[in-house]
XYZ file of C-alpha atoms in Angstrom:
697
model
C 9.391 -21.917 29.506
C 7.694 -20.361 32.517
C 9.446 -21.758 35.555
C 8.699 -21.390 39.246
C 12.299 -20.490 39.881
C 14.186 -17.217 40.170
C 15.489 -15.602 37.031
C 18.211 -12.985 37.066
C 18.500 -10.289 34.421
C 21.724 -8.394 33.888
C 22.685 -5.501 31.671
C 24.758 -6.234 28.607
C 25.711 -4.881 25.265
C 25.430 -6.754 21.964
C 27.587 -6.041 18.958
C 25.932 -6.257 15.573
C 27.928 -4.466 12.888
C 27.722 -4.786 9.149
C 29.899 -7.399 7.513
C 31.035 -6.564 4.014
C 34.126 -8.721 3.876
C 32.502 -11.391 1.710
C 30.230 -9.629 -0.779
C 27.987 -11.732 -2.921
C 26.413 -10.769 -6.201
C 22.901 -11.774 -7.105
C 19.990 -10.838 -9.285
C 16.501 -10.904 -7.920
C 13.202 -9.072 -7.937
C 12.307 -5.618 -6.624
C 8.789 -5.264 -5.284
C 6.973 -2.032 -4.472
C 4.804 -1.929 -1.347
C 3.100 1.462 -1.178
C 6.001 3.890 -1.565
C 8.613 1.511 -0.155
C 10.741 -1.104 -1.863
C 11.595 -4.686 -0.945
C 13.992 -7.130 -2.596
C 13.752 -10.898 -3.071
C 17.060 -12.558 -4.116
C 17.040 -15.021 -6.967
C 16.167 -18.519 -5.781
C 14.743 -17.262 -2.488
C 11.099 -17.140 -1.412
C 11.714 -14.528 1.306
C 12.258 -10.777 1.163
C 15.546 -9.563 2.649
C 15.271 -8.371 6.262
C 17.754 -6.734 8.675
C 20.673 -7.212 6.319
C 23.118 -5.474 3.996
C 22.914 -6.861 0.467
C 24.972 -6.258 -2.658
C 23.403 -6.349 -6.103
C 24.744 -4.870 -9.347
C 27.941 -3.881 -7.508
C 25.995 -1.616 -5.094
C 25.223 -2.122 -1.396
C 21.686 -1.685 -0.005
C 20.308 -1.912 3.536
C 16.964 -3.570 4.372
C 15.238 -3.038 7.717
C 13.522 -5.590 9.950
C 10.270 -5.160 7.978
C 12.055 -5.885 4.710
C 11.953 -2.307 3.348
C 14.911 -0.684 1.623
C 16.512 2.032 3.753
C 17.039 5.572 2.442
C 19.007 8.570 3.691
C 21.018 8.444 6.910
C 21.284 5.042 8.619
C 22.774 4.499 12.102
C 23.960 0.964 12.861
C 24.154 -0.677 16.269
C 27.849 0.205 16.573
C 27.034 3.913 16.294
C 28.313 4.329 12.729
C 26.450 6.482 10.207
C 25.943 5.535 6.553
C 24.209 7.414 3.749
C 21.849 5.645 1.318
C 20.694 7.370 -1.845
C 16.952 8.185 -1.685
C 16.756 9.803 -5.146
C 15.047 8.183 -8.138
C 18.126 8.172 -10.345
C 18.200 4.427 -11.030
C 20.264 3.647 -7.912
C 17.900 4.649 -5.132
C 18.908 3.134 -1.799
C 22.554 2.472 -2.768
C 25.282 3.079 -0.193
C 27.161 6.276 -1.038
C 30.913 6.694 -0.465
C 33.628 9.342 -0.692
C 33.124 13.080 -0.100
C 29.470 14.143 -0.328
C 27.857 17.578 0.027
C 24.594 17.256 1.998
C 22.497 20.278 2.996
C 25.466 22.565 2.392
C 27.916 20.580 4.546
C 30.563 18.161 3.359
C 30.869 14.617 4.774
C 33.410 11.849 4.218
C 31.957 8.323 3.793
C 34.712 5.725 3.754
C 35.228 4.517 0.143
C 37.339 1.538 1.215
C 36.748 -0.749 4.179
C 39.355 -0.571 6.943
C 39.725 -1.988 10.438
C 38.359 1.165 12.092
C 35.804 2.221 9.451
C 33.752 -0.259 7.401
C 32.888 0.569 3.799
C 30.560 3.583 3.690
C 30.995 4.517 7.375
C 31.108 8.268 8.052
C 34.191 9.840 9.621
C 33.371 12.018 12.672
C 35.509 14.006 15.125
C 38.746 12.969 13.422
C 41.005 13.514 10.407
C 40.118 11.801 7.125
C 42.677 9.617 5.273
C 43.319 12.465 2.799
C 44.128 14.917 5.603
C 40.969 16.938 6.262
C 39.390 17.517 9.688
C 35.704 16.758 10.331
C 33.762 17.643 13.481
C 31.680 15.400 15.748
C 28.763 15.555 13.329
C 30.999 14.512 10.429
C 31.053 17.950 8.724
C 34.298 19.151 7.128
C 35.749 22.119 9.054
C 38.101 24.990 8.213
C 41.417 25.701 9.973
C 39.537 27.280 12.897
C 37.407 24.183 13.420
C 34.253 25.826 12.034
C 32.141 23.638 9.724
C 32.249 24.866 6.131
C 28.708 25.713 4.998
C 27.611 26.667 1.482
C 23.875 27.267 1.318
C 22.074 25.152 -1.255
C 25.118 23.137 -2.206
C 24.959 19.426 -2.957
C 22.166 17.280 -1.600
C 19.299 19.367 -0.267
C 16.987 17.596 2.158
C 13.636 18.368 3.720
C 15.388 18.639 7.088
C 17.756 21.404 5.921
C 18.301 23.957 8.650
C 17.896 21.551 11.557
C 21.649 21.467 12.110
C 22.715 24.005 14.733
C 26.130 24.979 16.091
C 26.413 25.950 19.735
C 28.254 29.268 20.071
C 29.576 28.280 23.472
C 31.061 24.942 22.544
C 31.225 24.852 18.791
C 29.737 21.352 18.946
C 26.859 20.068 16.918
C 23.393 19.705 18.366
C 19.984 19.124 16.922
C 18.516 16.016 15.306
C 20.474 13.220 16.856
C 19.723 9.753 15.592
C 17.830 7.200 17.596
C 19.434 4.221 15.941
C 16.637 3.648 13.474
C 16.611 4.172 9.745
C 15.564 7.661 8.686
C 13.596 7.326 5.476
C 12.568 9.835 2.879
C 8.904 10.275 2.098
C 9.667 11.051 -1.526
C 8.603 8.868 -4.431
C 10.992 6.838 -6.530
C 12.374 3.362 -6.652
C 15.145 1.107 -7.873
C 12.867 0.219 -10.758
C 10.388 2.260 -12.732
C 7.103 0.736 -11.628
C 4.118 3.012 -11.212
C 2.246 0.734 -8.863
C 2.774 -2.487 -6.988
C 4.347 -5.512 -8.525
C 7.657 -7.206 -9.212
C 10.469 -6.673 -11.685
C 13.351 -8.993 -12.414
C 16.970 -8.368 -13.197
C 16.071 -8.367 -16.876
C 14.256 -5.060 -16.397
C 17.192 -3.267 -14.789
C 17.298 -0.811 -17.695
C 14.186 0.775 -16.181
C 16.274 1.729 -13.163
C 18.588 3.848 -15.309
C 15.706 5.808 -16.862
C 13.983 6.539 -13.555
C 13.881 10.362 -13.134
C 17.649 10.803 -13.297
C 18.892 13.893 -11.397
C 22.375 15.283 -11.842
C 24.416 18.125 -10.353
C 27.877 19.579 -10.865
C 28.647 19.907 -7.165
C 30.377 17.523 -4.795
C 32.931 17.562 -2.020
C 35.504 16.125 -4.335
C 37.550 12.961 -4.292
C 40.726 11.867 -2.621
C 42.801 12.597 -5.705
C 41.631 16.145 -6.503
C 40.460 18.012 -3.409
C 41.870 21.291 -2.089
C 41.418 22.778 1.367
C 38.388 24.787 0.294
C 36.560 21.544 -0.309
C 35.831 22.408 -3.952
C 36.188 19.792 -6.673
C 34.315 18.404 -9.620
C 32.110 15.363 -9.547
C 28.558 14.035 -9.614
C 26.707 14.203 -6.281
C 24.030 12.049 -4.765
C 20.793 13.490 -3.367
C 18.698 12.842 -0.293
C 15.585 14.032 1.523
C 16.553 13.252 5.104
C 18.467 15.066 7.847
C 22.241 15.020 8.327
C 23.650 12.950 11.178
C 24.301 14.716 14.421
C 26.466 12.893 16.935
C 26.878 14.200 20.454
C 30.199 14.322 22.231
C 28.945 11.798 24.776
C 31.543 9.054 24.470
C 29.013 6.462 25.571
C 27.537 6.612 22.063
C 30.892 5.827 20.347
C 32.299 2.350 19.744
C 35.924 1.271 19.914
C 37.140 -2.042 18.527
C 39.358 -4.127 20.810
C 41.485 -7.276 20.727
C 42.965 -9.333 23.541
C 45.909 -11.678 22.822
C 47.228 -14.341 25.208
C 50.963 -14.526 24.562
C 54.392 -15.132 26.047
C 55.713 -12.145 27.995
C 59.112 -11.977 26.308
C 58.308 -11.470 22.621
C 54.540 -11.839 22.168
C 55.293 -14.471 19.535
C 53.549 -17.479 21.074
C 49.756 -17.420 21.101
C 48.851 -19.650 24.024
C 45.046 -19.309 23.739
C 42.598 -18.060 21.088
C 42.489 -14.266 20.810
C 39.266 -12.425 21.560
C 37.866 -9.304 19.955
C 34.785 -7.114 19.850
C 33.473 -3.560 20.135
C 32.870 -1.581 23.329
C 31.669 1.882 24.222
C 34.387 4.506 24.357
C 35.390 5.054 27.981
C 33.898 1.803 29.250
C 35.691 -1.005 31.095
C 36.490 -4.311 29.444
C 36.352 -7.422 31.642
C 37.891 -10.653 30.325
C 37.983 -13.934 32.248
C 40.785 -16.323 31.297
C 42.889 -19.280 32.421
C 45.715 -18.167 34.676
C 47.662 -21.346 33.896
C 48.006 -22.945 30.465
C 49.762 -26.128 29.396
C 50.794 -26.049 25.744
C 50.988 -28.983 23.323
C 54.599 -29.683 24.337
C 53.670 -29.997 28.017
C 55.159 -26.615 29.017
C 53.347 -24.865 31.860
C 52.660 -21.128 31.433
C 51.459 -18.888 34.249
C 49.842 -15.486 33.632
C 51.346 -12.298 35.019
C 47.845 -10.804 35.396
C 45.034 -11.911 37.618
C 41.713 -13.055 36.143
C 39.566 -11.244 35.239
C 41.601 -8.799 33.172
C 40.052 -5.307 33.411
C 41.093 -2.477 31.106
C 39.692 0.876 30.040
C 38.591 1.068 26.408
C 39.258 4.490 24.914
C 39.196 5.647 21.299
C 39.393 6.753 18.642
C 41.880 4.090 17.523
C 41.267 0.379 18.033
C 42.844 -1.065 21.194
C 45.045 -4.138 21.519
C 45.638 -5.693 24.926
C 47.967 -8.513 25.961
C 47.611 -11.042 28.738
C 51.214 -12.175 29.267
C 52.446 -15.560 30.465
C 55.809 -16.804 31.677
C 56.993 -20.392 31.445
C 57.196 -21.974 34.896
C 58.027 -25.619 34.166
C 56.829 -28.879 32.721
C 53.576 -30.667 33.473
C 53.643 -33.480 36.007
C 50.582 -35.050 34.458
C 49.976 -36.680 31.116
C 48.840 -34.208 28.408
C 45.576 -36.088 28.078
C 44.867 -35.732 31.786
C 45.717 -32.026 31.653
C 43.308 -31.458 28.767
C 40.564 -33.350 30.580
C 41.009 -31.138 33.632
C 40.769 -28.019 31.479
C 37.591 -29.305 29.823
C 36.141 -30.137 33.241
C 36.800 -26.585 34.408
C 34.945 -25.172 31.393
C 32.048 -27.560 31.952
C 31.855 -26.482 35.576
C 31.768 -22.838 34.481
C 28.930 -23.582 32.034
C 27.078 -25.574 34.691
C 27.342 -22.793 37.274
C 26.051 -20.161 34.835
C 23.063 -22.330 33.906
C 22.310 -23.144 37.541
C 22.429 -19.458 38.450
C 19.834 -18.617 35.805
C 17.535 -21.562 36.596
C 17.825 -21.170 40.348
C 19.009 -24.747 40.857
C 22.178 -26.362 42.157
C 25.051 -26.853 39.648
C 25.051 -30.617 40.169
C 21.434 -30.710 38.986
C 22.320 -29.376 35.516
C 23.023 -32.224 33.027
C 25.861 -32.017 30.482
C 23.290 -32.177 27.669
C 22.288 -28.588 28.538
C 25.482 -27.159 27.052
C 27.405 -29.819 25.054
C 26.406 -29.988 21.363
C 27.845 -31.677 18.293
C 25.993 -29.975 15.411
C 24.150 -26.789 14.458
C 20.708 -28.220 15.233
C 21.767 -28.935 18.811
C 23.335 -25.490 19.145
C 20.192 -23.799 17.804
C 18.024 -25.714 20.266
C 20.299 -24.795 23.145
C 20.247 -21.081 22.319
C 16.561 -20.943 21.405
C 15.703 -22.662 24.676
C 17.776 -20.098 26.565
C 16.267 -17.181 24.643
C 12.666 -18.371 24.988
C 12.818 -17.814 28.764
C 13.717 -14.144 28.472
C 11.145 -11.436 28.985
C 11.335 -8.095 27.163
C 14.441 -6.210 28.262
C 16.034 -9.236 29.959
C 19.531 -10.565 29.214
C 21.454 -13.674 30.139
C 24.775 -15.415 29.665
C 25.090 -19.045 28.645
C 27.846 -21.335 27.434
C 27.774 -23.785 24.550
C 30.562 -26.365 24.247
C 30.837 -27.789 20.742
C 32.270 -31.260 20.309
C 33.920 -31.305 16.866
C 31.721 -28.314 16.058
C 32.185 -24.565 16.507
C 29.028 -23.087 18.095
C 27.528 -19.985 16.457
C 24.381 -17.976 17.074
C 22.645 -17.677 13.703
C 19.814 -19.865 14.995
C 18.743 -17.026 17.310
C 18.324 -14.574 14.436
C 16.694 -17.197 12.210
C 13.878 -17.683 14.723
C 13.634 -14.334 16.489
C 14.878 -11.775 13.959
C 15.449 -8.341 15.505
C 13.581 -9.343 18.660
C 16.784 -10.934 19.985
C 20.363 -9.683 20.018
C 23.427 -11.720 20.905
C 27.189 -11.504 21.166
C 29.613 -14.383 21.557
C 33.298 -15.048 22.137
C 35.436 -18.179 22.078
C 36.654 -18.861 25.608
C 38.874 -21.837 24.850
C 39.637 -24.890 22.701
C 40.438 -28.294 24.205
C 41.733 -31.302 22.233
C 40.968 -34.591 23.949
C 41.761 -37.871 22.198
C 40.091 -37.583 18.776
C 37.665 -34.822 19.801
C 38.036 -31.047 19.736
C 35.898 -29.068 22.162
C 35.244 -25.376 21.449
C 33.901 -23.349 24.387
C 31.790 -20.341 23.349
C 30.229 -17.789 25.690
C 26.951 -16.210 24.496
C 25.191 -13.113 25.767
C 21.533 -12.951 24.688
C 19.022 -10.142 25.201
C 15.398 -9.660 24.189
C 14.727 -6.226 22.697
C 11.740 -4.070 23.474
C 9.205 -4.219 20.671
C 7.475 -0.923 20.079
C 3.949 -1.481 18.831
C 1.141 0.943 18.213
C -1.392 1.057 21.012
C -4.801 -0.336 20.086
C -7.994 -0.335 22.080
C -8.808 -3.542 23.929
C -12.562 -3.971 24.336
C -14.435 -5.775 27.071
C -17.470 -7.888 26.296
C -19.821 -5.314 27.874
C -18.379 -2.325 25.986
C -19.518 -3.364 22.552
C -22.542 -5.088 21.046
C -21.515 -5.173 17.407
C -18.050 -6.451 16.569
C -15.978 -5.592 13.506
C -12.982 -7.313 11.932
C -9.832 -6.262 13.773
C -11.514 -5.551 17.128
C -9.498 -6.904 20.060
C -10.590 -8.482 23.339
C -8.432 -9.773 26.194
C -9.123 -13.049 27.979
C -7.318 -15.153 30.571
C -6.255 -18.777 30.136
C -4.755 -20.576 33.110
C -3.927 -17.257 34.765
C -2.227 -15.690 31.723
C -3.829 -12.854 29.710
C -4.044 -13.277 25.922
C -5.463 -11.010 23.236
C -8.018 -12.257 20.718
C -8.765 -10.494 17.411
C -12.030 -10.580 15.454
C -11.433 -12.269 12.086
C -15.074 -12.784 11.009
C -18.037 -10.540 11.884
C -20.548 -12.865 10.190
C -19.430 -16.226 11.502
C -21.501 -19.375 11.023
C -21.088 -23.064 10.257
C -22.973 -25.853 8.517
C -25.399 -26.201 11.423
C -25.996 -22.473 11.870
C -26.253 -20.321 8.761
C -27.697 -17.279 10.519
C -24.276 -15.567 10.437
C -25.088 -13.712 13.650
C -21.820 -14.424 15.443
C -18.354 -12.869 15.535
C -15.289 -15.151 15.548
C -12.206 -14.196 17.602
C -8.784 -15.838 17.104
C -5.897 -15.627 19.578
C -3.364 -12.995 18.490
C -0.410 -15.178 19.545
C 0.468 -18.868 19.663
C 0.529 -20.426 23.134
C 3.704 -22.514 23.403
C 3.740 -26.238 24.102
C 5.742 -25.605 27.269
C 2.876 -23.658 28.883
C 2.328 -24.780 32.474
C 5.555 -26.794 32.627
C 7.669 -26.282 35.738
C 10.533 -27.466 37.891
C 9.560 -28.684 41.374
C 12.042 -29.152 44.200
C 11.250 -32.529 45.767
C 12.647 -35.755 47.139
C 14.141 -38.135 44.569
C 14.053 -41.936 44.473
C 17.520 -42.160 46.044
C 16.440 -40.069 49.024
C 18.192 -36.869 47.947
C 16.400 -33.641 47.055
C 16.536 -31.913 43.695
C 14.535 -30.317 40.897
C 12.312 -32.512 38.757
C 10.822 -31.295 35.466
C 7.031 -31.660 35.148
C 5.578 -31.146 31.663
C 2.538 -28.881 31.331
C -0.960 -29.846 30.123
C -0.425 -29.143 26.401
C 3.016 -30.556 25.668
C 1.312 -32.747 23.063
C -2.025 -32.976 21.283
C -3.002 -36.102 23.216
C -2.724 -39.870 22.984
C -4.630 -40.196 19.683
C -5.862 -38.017 16.824
C -9.302 -37.543 18.448
C -9.865 -33.916 19.392
C -12.796 -34.976 21.569
C -10.473 -36.772 23.988
C -7.383 -34.650 23.456
C -5.277 -32.951 26.135
C -5.695 -29.738 24.178
C -9.499 -29.758 24.488
C -9.374 -30.652 28.202
C -7.150 -27.666 28.924
C -9.325 -25.270 26.908
C -12.529 -26.579 28.515
C -11.055 -25.879 31.949
C -10.647 -22.206 30.993
C -14.087 -21.656 29.447
C -15.401 -19.938 32.566
C -13.201 -16.963 31.652
C -15.142 -16.745 28.379
C -18.602 -16.428 29.908
C -20.248 -14.663 26.953
C -18.795 -17.046 24.359
C -21.236 -19.289 22.473
C -21.107 -23.061 22.346
C -19.966 -23.921 18.812
C -20.242 -27.387 17.207
C -16.660 -28.665 17.094
C -17.268 -32.246 16.016
C -14.940 -33.412 13.239
C -16.766 -34.778 10.185
C -13.940 -34.898 7.658
C -10.375 -36.149 7.708
C -7.768 -34.903 5.224
C -4.792 -36.212 3.340
C -1.924 -34.313 1.722
C -0.129 -31.073 2.559
C -0.059 -27.594 1.114
C 3.082 -26.413 -0.612
C 5.738 -24.934 1.721
C 6.417 -21.175 1.770
C 3.035 -20.342 0.229
C 1.413 -18.995 3.402
C -2.009 -17.472 2.749
C -1.521 -18.066 -0.987
C -1.797 -21.804 -0.410
C -3.685 -23.961 -2.892
C -6.502 -25.819 -1.127
C -6.579 -28.399 -3.949
C -3.477 -30.028 -2.490
C -5.605 -31.179 0.484
C -8.237 -33.853 -0.107
C -11.116 -34.355 2.348
C -12.771 -37.664 3.260
C -15.955 -38.173 5.237
C -15.171 -40.015 8.505
C -18.574 -39.862 10.213
C -20.430 -37.348 12.331
C -19.114 -36.423 15.770
C -21.375 -34.488 18.134
C -19.743 -32.091 20.575
C -19.612 -28.355 21.180
C -17.212 -25.974 22.909
C -17.059 -22.336 23.924
C -13.283 -22.264 23.453
C -11.719 -24.320 20.679
C -9.045 -24.549 17.981
C -9.718 -24.243 14.254
C -10.350 -27.179 11.944
C -8.684 -27.607 8.546
C -11.934 -26.412 6.926
C -11.821 -23.211 8.972
C -8.075 -22.785 8.432
C -8.632 -22.822 4.667
C -11.465 -20.324 5.017
C -9.424 -17.953 7.200
C -6.074 -18.552 5.509
C -5.316 -14.819 5.405
C -5.038 -14.829 9.225
C -3.045 -18.020 9.783
C 0.439 -16.468 9.660
C -0.423 -12.972 10.924
C -0.043 -12.011 14.578
C -0.465 -9.017 16.864
C -2.306 -6.916 14.321
C 0.338 -7.141 11.598
C -0.850 -6.444 8.065
C 1.919 -8.660 6.717
C 2.622 -12.300 7.511
C 4.978 -12.393 10.501
C 5.179 -16.011 11.779
C 8.751 -15.390 12.926
C 7.308 -13.278 15.751
C 6.040 -16.516 17.352
C 9.105 -18.722 16.887
C 10.590 -20.491 19.884
C 11.877 -23.947 20.696
C 8.381 -24.909 21.858
C 6.428 -22.992 19.220
C 7.142 -23.835 15.580
C 3.561 -24.669 14.586
C 0.061 -24.804 16.086
C -2.591 -27.532 16.156
C -5.750 -27.823 14.098
C -8.427 -30.228 15.343
C -8.661 -32.278 12.131
C -7.014 -35.736 11.925
C -5.146 -37.183 8.974
C -7.354 -39.600 7.042
C -6.655 -43.312 6.516
C -3.959 -43.853 9.115
C -4.235 -47.049 11.101
C -2.093 -45.653 13.895
C -4.456 -42.681 14.420
C -1.559 -40.549 15.593
C -1.427 -37.705 13.075
C -3.276 -34.368 13.282
C -2.985 -31.324 11.018
C -0.984 -28.253 12.046
C -0.292 -24.767 10.719
C 3.499 -24.705 10.312
C 5.074 -21.349 11.217
C 8.474 -22.234 9.789
C 7.461 -23.881 6.514
C 4.363 -21.641 6.171
C 2.088 -24.477 5.119
C -0.545 -26.899 6.487
C 0.434 -30.537 7.006
C -0.112 -33.464 9.410
C 2.250 -34.308 12.250
C 2.371 -36.830 15.086
C 0.327 -36.069 18.193
C 3.368 -36.796 20.384
C 6.966 -35.616 20.028
C 8.883 -38.247 18.052
C 12.446 -37.086 18.555
C 14.221 -37.596 21.853
C 16.994 -35.012 22.023
C 18.378 -36.153 25.366
C 17.188 -32.888 26.911
C 14.686 -33.473 29.726
C 12.499 -30.618 28.464
C 12.743 -31.076 24.716
C 12.376 -34.825 25.114
C 8.951 -34.481 26.733
C 7.668 -31.243 25.237
C 6.587 -30.910 21.625
C 7.216 -27.890 19.398
C 3.539 -27.411 18.435
C 1.455 -24.906 20.368
C -2.160 -23.682 20.397
C -4.056 -20.800 18.848
C -7.502 -20.823 20.514
C -10.677 -19.216 19.161
C -14.149 -18.358 20.463
C -17.375 -16.848 19.105
C -19.794 -14.285 20.542
C -23.290 -13.135 19.594
C -23.671 -10.190 17.214
C -26.419 -7.649 17.872
């Protein structure tokens, strides 16, 4: 939502570690894309992305593009893992225990613990079996010098990049940037010499895939001496060893805060909080200074809120906020709980008002109170959709008989958004339980390759993939050529180039809050929906709000040609979900509805054109793969086509390209559901993807 109000961005950190506490086994299909591997779990239509996954008792990591990681991997908590890049039937698996890599010996935790998850590398500390490793993770001798045996163990292409400073004895060189470092070598979890898919039934191929063995390893925890020599079978890699600097800002320390009685720390008066923080940073925790327990006892904290403490490693830190009992409540327990809930609601209201630039009393309860996951997802997606790249914000969600969680952010935004959350309090009132959760959301910077943006005067002959930039209602959008020989039934000369918008314009475009006088004489902010919150009043594109808005912007597209946009056919049916560009057009049936004469220089596609250009419908911003998730937001889950649904007396259904279901189907021209939210109740979730055509020379 673009609002004419002030927005405030603040710095934050988001914790996103790997969670291996509940492994799940599955069989699925490996698929080779070029020299990289992807994995589709059994029963799923989607490749794994940004996740750890266990199959055949081995853990694998998949990046945000869905490719299996290889070699050294640095997670967001600053922990290094090593993933086998060798074609020995287990390529990509997480490696554990002592491993020789490029002549140095590293310890990768073979058993998950509170301080080191499974597979995490030990660095700058002593291993559980009593050996010292330096800041880079390399095993050292009694003088603190890393033990190096040339050519031993896993030899990588980056061998020799590791350097030891003579002045400090600390490691320097190839420090990780937080991204996956992949090998360029060939090989795969399955023996497939080309692209395609294999199922779990072909797993035997994995075992016969170029198996490589060696008689060298660091050893194991049962048979390792201080020279580091022991027997075993090593893994192999083609990427560089991890190098961690001594800058404590790059290290993470786990922390817990408990709210207990001061005498024995036996009574937990409020839910504990936990998380990870940078070593050496300050932890700030806001809390209730007075608590009334279920028995009506009043407890007063010995510390002032907020509680501020230094977080230092390497061990995890436990802090206590202590309370002493000061008496009994003078009010009924129910009244006390209501007052506590009111204080949380006021906190949530103030945070929302600060971000929107409005007064707290102007923020309705519906902005932060939810009772199910759908409501929570909408709340968080609405908050996230207003963030620009690099911005962060705090918001509260209060769940009534529901515990708020943030998976809806990742489901819609993927790696574009990061979030952290903590439970601030739980209030029981009559038959309802209210859980107060504080979220911190940030939009990550998306690094994309630079591509040339042409102007209309720079080029006379356009090719598929060429990009132009045009302005709609004061906002610049990029358009990509998807047909260099465009024509229609009335013009078969094929002397035009068709450009399609590289993004979807959200339904909330142009919506705003205006500070004005209300009916009761007071002043406040009123929400005014923008021009494209819905398709229009009926299924007629000729008289639609969408066409009116596009027509008003045609002057910015001076060289565009007037294209016949009259709708001659209506359709019935829908394409199968999850098919994307592989959709079967036979599932849609056309019916002649009469000729309609009109033409436009800026327009949206028809169903006929959508079927013709199906390969572009779910691709955005130059991606070679379908990436509809890049467009997800509360107000952008699909985009309009100009074709109506056939044989409907109500004339209120028009076809859309669904970004979530990845299919084509009809939907109502107006938003049907009223969520109680002033914005969502008047703004649909279907946006626009305009197109225009220019002359080819």
